[in-house]
Amino acid sequence: MIYIYNDYGGTHTTSLAAAIHLQILKPPFTSLSKEEILAVPYFNKLSKKDFGTFIFHGKDAEGNSVYTLGRKSQNLVIPSLLNFGILLLKHFKVEERIIFSNTSPTVPISMSLGGFLAKGLKLNRIGVPLLVMGAQKCVDHIHELVENTKRTALTPTHEKIIVLENKQYKI
């Protein structure tokens, strides 16, 4: 199984999702500190040059690979990756399942603003506190999203590639 958590930038909610999936962050999340959030691998550390790059975060307890992807527009990238994945799986006769899980719905406005200020305008003194506040607000939703992603991945189906929009986690 290959898990790919994706959103616009690939550095905030996706990094949190990967950290939760890999049990780097563990519940309860009610007291997640600024230091814990900023210590999450790749959290607020990627830039525009990283768009479209699969970032490997590690293998989970079951040996499944966990990646993140900053994809900018989902309208073009995910359908293209879906079709390319199908082509590769057929050509190489691979039996592995690929799960694309969109973390964008979990992004609160404070995280959007913080990301724009910190990454877009390089105003970290203003942007980073907003990112931390946003992470504290959405981490429970991301945890639910990750657990649902894992459950869906284990659900028997003939589909080798599954795309989860996760609209039910909209903040």
PDB file of C-alpha atoms in Angstrom:
ATOM      1  CA  MET A   1       0.000   0.000   0.000  1.00  0.00           C
ATOM      2  CA  ILE A   2       1.174   3.510  -0.807  1.00  0.00           C
ATOM      3  CA  TYR A   3      -0.437   6.472   0.961  1.00  0.00           C
ATOM      4  CA  ILE A   4      -0.129   9.932  -0.605  1.00  0.00           C
ATOM      5  CA  TYR A   5      -1.513  12.830   1.434  1.00  0.00           C
ATOM      6  CA  ASN A   6      -1.910  15.851  -0.817  1.00  0.00           C
ATOM      7  CA  ASP A   7      -3.000  19.470  -0.782  1.00  0.00           C
ATOM      8  CA  TYR A   8      -2.141  22.770  -2.434  1.00  0.00           C
ATOM      9  CA  GLY A   9       1.277  23.411  -0.858  1.00  0.00           C
ATOM     10  CA  GLY A  10       2.201  20.039   0.605  1.00  0.00           C
ATOM     11  CA  THR A  11       3.879  21.412   3.713  1.00  0.00           C
ATOM     12  CA  HIS A  12       1.255  21.982   6.436  1.00  0.00           C
ATOM     13  CA  THR A  13      -1.789  19.681   6.667  1.00  0.00           C
ATOM     14  CA  THR A  14      -0.065  16.992   4.607  1.00  0.00           C
ATOM     15  CA  SER A  15       2.937  16.979   6.954  1.00  0.00           C
ATOM     16  CA  LEU A  16       0.619  16.746   9.955  1.00  0.00           C
ATOM     17  CA  ALA A  17      -1.282  13.871   8.302  1.00  0.00           C
ATOM     18  CA  ALA A  18       1.946  11.977   7.589  1.00  0.00           C
ATOM     19  CA  ALA A  19       3.163  12.560  11.165  1.00  0.00           C
ATOM     20  CA  ILE A  20      -0.129  11.244  12.566  1.00  0.00           C
ATOM     21  CA  HIS A  21      -0.137   8.284  10.177  1.00  0.00           C
ATOM     22  CA  LEU A  22       3.426   7.384  11.199  1.00  0.00           C
ATOM     23  CA  GLN A  23       2.641   7.964  14.905  1.00  0.00           C
ATOM     24  CA  ILE A  24       5.158  10.785  15.219  1.00  0.00           C
ATOM     25  CA  LEU A  25       2.221  12.767  16.610  1.00  0.00           C
ATOM     26  CA  LYS A  26      -0.099  10.771  18.860  1.00  0.00           C
ATOM     27  CA  PRO A  27      -3.475  11.609  20.405  1.00  0.00           C
ATOM     28  CA  PRO A  28      -4.637  13.387  22.417  1.00  0.00           C
ATOM     29  CA  PHE A  29      -3.819  16.504  20.422  1.00  0.00           C
ATOM     30  CA  THR A  30      -5.499  18.996  22.761  1.00  0.00           C
ATOM     31  CA  SER A  31      -2.210  20.266  24.142  1.00  0.00           C
ATOM     32  CA  LEU A  32      -0.070  20.245  20.995  1.00  0.00           C
ATOM     33  CA  SER A  33       2.598  22.910  21.536  1.00  0.00           C
ATOM     34  CA  LYS A  34       4.180  25.296  19.059  1.00  0.00           C
ATOM     35  CA  GLU A  35       7.442  23.371  19.402  1.00  0.00           C
ATOM     36  CA  GLU A  36       5.777  20.012  18.680  1.00  0.00           C
ATOM     37  CA  ILE A  37       4.060  21.397  15.589  1.00  0.00           C
ATOM     38  CA  LEU A  38       7.181  23.069  14.221  1.00  0.00           C
ATOM     39  CA  ALA A  39       9.179  19.864  14.850  1.00  0.00           C
ATOM     40  CA  VAL A  40       6.917  17.855  12.506  1.00  0.00           C
ATOM     41  CA  PRO A  41       9.059  16.790   9.530  1.00  0.00           C
ATOM     42  CA  TYR A  42       8.580  19.147   6.552  1.00  0.00           C
ATOM     43  CA  PHE A  43       6.011  21.332   8.367  1.00  0.00           C
ATOM     44  CA  ASN A  44       6.444  24.811   6.824  1.00  0.00           C
ATOM     45  CA  LYS A  45       9.790  23.737   5.361  1.00  0.00           C
ATOM     46  CA  LEU A  46       8.933  23.237   1.683  1.00  0.00           C
ATOM     47  CA  SER A  47       8.879  25.926  -0.996  1.00  0.00           C
ATOM     48  CA  LYS A  48       7.389  26.478  -4.450  1.00  0.00           C
ATOM     49  CA  LYS A  49      10.187  24.459  -6.042  1.00  0.00           C
ATOM     50  CA  ASP A  50       8.852  21.408  -4.176  1.00  0.00           C
ATOM     51  CA  PHE A  51       5.417  21.514  -5.876  1.00  0.00           C
ATOM     52  CA  GLY A  52       4.817  18.224  -7.653  1.00  0.00           C
ATOM     53  CA  THR A  53       7.508  16.357  -5.697  1.00  0.00           C
ATOM     54  CA  PHE A  54       6.576  13.219  -3.801  1.00  0.00           C
ATOM     55  CA  ILE A  55       8.085  13.589  -0.318  1.00  0.00           C
ATOM     56  CA  PHE A  56       8.727  10.252   1.407  1.00  0.00           C
ATOM     57  CA  HIS A  57       7.979  10.418   5.148  1.00  0.00           C
ATOM     58  CA  GLY A  58       8.551   6.797   6.083  1.00  0.00           C
ATOM     59  CA  LYS A  59       6.901   3.412   6.452  1.00  0.00           C
ATOM     60  CA  ASP A  60       4.026   2.841   8.834  1.00  0.00           C
ATOM     61  CA  ALA A  61       3.693   0.012  11.357  1.00  0.00           C
ATOM     62  CA  GLU A  62       2.358  -2.280   8.607  1.00  0.00           C
ATOM     63  CA  GLY A  63       5.246  -1.479   6.243  1.00  0.00           C
ATOM     64  CA  ASN A  64       3.242   0.826   3.965  1.00  0.00           C
ATOM     65  CA  SER A  65       4.969   3.828   2.396  1.00  0.00           C
ATOM     66  CA  VAL A  66       3.688   7.297   3.338  1.00  0.00           C
ATOM     67  CA  TYR A  67       4.262  10.264   1.025  1.00  0.00           C
ATOM     68  CA  THR A  68       3.040  13.831   0.761  1.00  0.00           C
ATOM     69  CA  LEU A  69       2.514  15.933  -2.345  1.00  0.00           C
ATOM     70  CA  GLY A  70       2.038  19.642  -2.921  1.00  0.00           C
ATOM     71  CA  ARG A  71      -0.062  19.607  -6.060  1.00  0.00           C
ATOM     72  CA  LYS A  72      -1.328  23.171  -6.461  1.00  0.00           C
ATOM     73  CA  SER A  73      -4.482  22.570  -8.543  1.00  0.00           C
ATOM     74  CA  GLN A  74      -6.166  19.257  -7.861  1.00  0.00           C
ATOM     75  CA  ASN A  75      -8.251  19.571 -11.026  1.00  0.00           C
ATOM     76  CA  LEU A  76      -5.306  18.628 -13.242  1.00  0.00           C
ATOM     77  CA  VAL A  77      -2.737  16.859 -11.121  1.00  0.00           C
ATOM     78  CA  ILE A  78      -4.727  14.147  -9.346  1.00  0.00           C
ATOM     79  CA  PRO A  79      -6.614  12.913 -12.462  1.00  0.00           C
ATOM     80  CA  SER A  80      -3.284  12.803 -14.341  1.00  0.00           C
ATOM     81  CA  LEU A  81      -1.619  10.876 -11.519  1.00  0.00           C
ATOM     82  CA  LEU A  82      -4.594   8.525 -11.343  1.00  0.00           C
ATOM     83  CA  ASN A  83      -4.343   7.720 -15.057  1.00  0.00           C
ATOM     84  CA  PHE A  84      -0.552   7.410 -14.929  1.00  0.00           C
ATOM     85  CA  GLY A  85      -0.797   5.147 -11.881  1.00  0.00           C
ATOM     86  CA  ILE A  86      -3.281   2.869 -13.641  1.00  0.00           C
ATOM     87  CA  LEU A  87      -0.964   2.679 -16.636  1.00  0.00           C
ATOM     88  CA  LEU A  88       2.047   1.775 -14.468  1.00  0.00           C
ATOM     89  CA  LEU A  89       0.163  -0.777 -12.387  1.00  0.00           C
ATOM     90  CA  LYS A  90      -1.071  -2.532 -15.543  1.00  0.00           C
ATOM     91  CA  HIS A  91       2.266  -2.376 -17.347  1.00  0.00           C
ATOM     92  CA  PHE A  92       4.314  -3.705 -14.444  1.00  0.00           C
ATOM     93  CA  LYS A  93       1.533  -5.953 -13.094  1.00  0.00           C
ATOM     94  CA  VAL A  94       1.878  -4.452  -9.628  1.00  0.00           C
ATOM     95  CA  GLU A  95      -0.661  -5.513  -7.019  1.00  0.00           C
ATOM     96  CA  GLU A  96      -0.004  -2.618  -4.634  1.00  0.00           C
ATOM     97  CA  ARG A  97      -2.836  -0.190  -3.875  1.00  0.00           C
ATOM     98  CA  ILE A  98      -2.282   3.586  -4.021  1.00  0.00           C
ATOM     99  CA  ILE A  99      -4.389   5.928  -1.873  1.00  0.00           C
ATOM    100  CA  PHE A 100      -4.506   9.657  -2.657  1.00  0.00           C
ATOM    101  CA  SER A 101      -5.992  11.464   0.353  1.00  0.00           C
ATOM    102  CA  ASN A 102      -6.759  15.188   0.004  1.00  0.00           C
ATOM    103  CA  THR A 103      -6.062  17.120   3.220  1.00  0.00           C
ATOM    104  CA  SER A 104      -7.208  20.502   1.818  1.00  0.00           C
ATOM    105  CA  PRO A 105     -10.668  20.409   3.428  1.00  0.00           C
ATOM    106  CA  THR A 106      -9.057  20.448   6.891  1.00  0.00           C
ATOM    107  CA  VAL A 107      -7.263  23.775   6.313  1.00  0.00           C
ATOM    108  CA  PRO A 108      -8.674  26.546   8.553  1.00  0.00           C
ATOM    109  CA  ILE A 109      -8.504  30.200   7.476  1.00  0.00           C
ATOM    110  CA  SER A 110      -5.741  30.925  10.015  1.00  0.00           C
ATOM    111  CA  MET A 111      -3.546  28.305   8.333  1.00  0.00           C
ATOM    112  CA  SER A 112      -4.290  29.671   4.854  1.00  0.00           C
ATOM    113  CA  LEU A 113      -3.376  33.187   5.970  1.00  0.00           C
ATOM    114  CA  GLY A 114      -0.335  31.971   7.887  1.00  0.00           C
ATOM    115  CA  GLY A 115       0.895  29.974   4.913  1.00  0.00           C
ATOM    116  CA  PHE A 116       0.469  32.942   2.587  1.00  0.00           C
ATOM    117  CA  LEU A 117       2.284  35.271   4.973  1.00  0.00           C
ATOM    118  CA  ALA A 118       5.079  32.836   5.898  1.00  0.00           C
ATOM    119  CA  LYS A 119       5.661  31.147   2.542  1.00  0.00           C
ATOM    120  CA  GLY A 120       4.378  33.706   0.049  1.00  0.00           C
ATOM    121  CA  LEU A 121       5.538  36.952   1.639  1.00  0.00           C
ATOM    122  CA  LYS A 122       8.313  35.567   3.898  1.00  0.00           C
ATOM    123  CA  LEU A 123       6.686  37.236   6.932  1.00  0.00           C
ATOM    124  CA  ASN A 124       7.420  34.436   9.396  1.00  0.00           C
ATOM    125  CA  ARG A 125       6.926  36.565  12.514  1.00  0.00           C
ATOM    126  CA  ILE A 126       3.255  36.963  11.588  1.00  0.00           C
ATOM    127  CA  GLY A 127       2.697  33.833   9.499  1.00  0.00           C
ATOM    128  CA  VAL A 128       4.173  31.128  11.723  1.00  0.00           C
ATOM    129  CA  PRO A 129       1.998  31.911  14.790  1.00  0.00           C
ATOM    130  CA  LEU A 130      -1.064  31.753  12.511  1.00  0.00           C
ATOM    131  CA  LEU A 131       0.140  28.424  11.113  1.00  0.00           C
ATOM    132  CA  VAL A 132       0.574  27.035  14.624  1.00  0.00           C
ATOM    133  CA  MET A 133      -2.888  28.278  15.620  1.00  0.00           C
ATOM    134  CA  GLY A 134      -4.328  26.684  12.473  1.00  0.00           C
ATOM    135  CA  ALA A 135      -2.543  23.399  13.144  1.00  0.00           C
ATOM    136  CA  GLN A 136      -3.886  23.314  16.701  1.00  0.00           C
ATOM    137  CA  LYS A 137      -7.384  23.932  15.345  1.00  0.00           C
ATOM    138  CA  CYS A 138      -7.363  21.298  12.589  1.00  0.00           C
ATOM    139  CA  VAL A 139      -5.226  18.473  14.006  1.00  0.00           C
ATOM    140  CA  ASP A 140      -8.231  16.502  15.321  1.00  0.00           C
ATOM    141  CA  HIS A 141      -9.880  16.686  11.890  1.00  0.00           C
ATOM    142  CA  ILE A 142      -6.645  15.524  10.290  1.00  0.00           C
ATOM    143  CA  HIS A 143      -6.481  12.611  12.741  1.00  0.00           C
ATOM    144  CA  GLU A 144     -10.022  11.578  11.725  1.00  0.00           C
ATOM    145  CA  LEU A 145      -9.066  11.956   8.051  1.00  0.00           C
ATOM    146  CA  VAL A 146      -5.989   9.731   8.514  1.00  0.00           C
ATOM    147  CA  GLU A 147      -7.981   7.055  10.342  1.00  0.00           C
ATOM    148  CA  ASN A 148     -10.641   7.122   7.601  1.00  0.00           C
ATOM    149  CA  THR A 149      -7.927   6.925   4.940  1.00  0.00           C
ATOM    150  CA  LYS A 150      -6.469   3.811   6.586  1.00  0.00           C
ATOM    151  CA  ARG A 151      -9.915   2.198   6.943  1.00  0.00           C
ATOM    152  CA  THR A 152     -10.753   2.930   3.314  1.00  0.00           C
ATOM    153  CA  ALA A 153      -7.425   1.491   2.173  1.00  0.00           C
ATOM    154  CA  LEU A 154      -8.226  -1.784   3.935  1.00  0.00           C
ATOM    155  CA  THR A 155     -11.764  -2.019   2.543  1.00  0.00           C
ATOM    156  CA  PRO A 156     -11.934  -4.799  -0.054  1.00  0.00           C
ATOM    157  CA  THR A 157     -12.350  -3.445  -3.595  1.00  0.00           C
ATOM    158  CA  HIS A 158     -11.054  -4.162  -7.080  1.00  0.00           C
ATOM    159  CA  GLU A 159      -9.792  -0.586  -7.367  1.00  0.00           C
ATOM    160  CA  LYS A 160      -6.001  -0.361  -7.220  1.00  0.00           C
ATOM    161  CA  ILE A 161      -5.981   3.438  -6.979  1.00  0.00           C
ATOM    162  CA  ILE A 162      -8.342   5.269  -4.640  1.00  0.00           C
ATOM    163  CA  VAL A 163      -8.812   9.036  -4.541  1.00  0.00           C
ATOM    164  CA  LEU A 164     -10.335  10.455  -1.346  1.00  0.00           C
ATOM    165  CA  GLU A 165     -11.619  14.036  -1.580  1.00  0.00           C
ATOM    166  CA  ASN A 166     -12.421  14.122   2.173  1.00  0.00           C
ATOM    167  CA  LYS A 167     -15.012  16.902   1.886  1.00  0.00           C
ATOM    168  CA  GLN A 168     -16.626  15.690   5.116  1.00  0.00           C
ATOM    169  CA  TYR A 169     -13.651  17.153   7.030  1.00  0.00           C
ATOM    170  CA  LYS A 170     -14.199  20.716   5.809  1.00  0.00           C
ATOM    171  CA  ILE A 171     -13.592  23.249   8.561  1.00  0.00           C
TER     172      ILE A 171
END
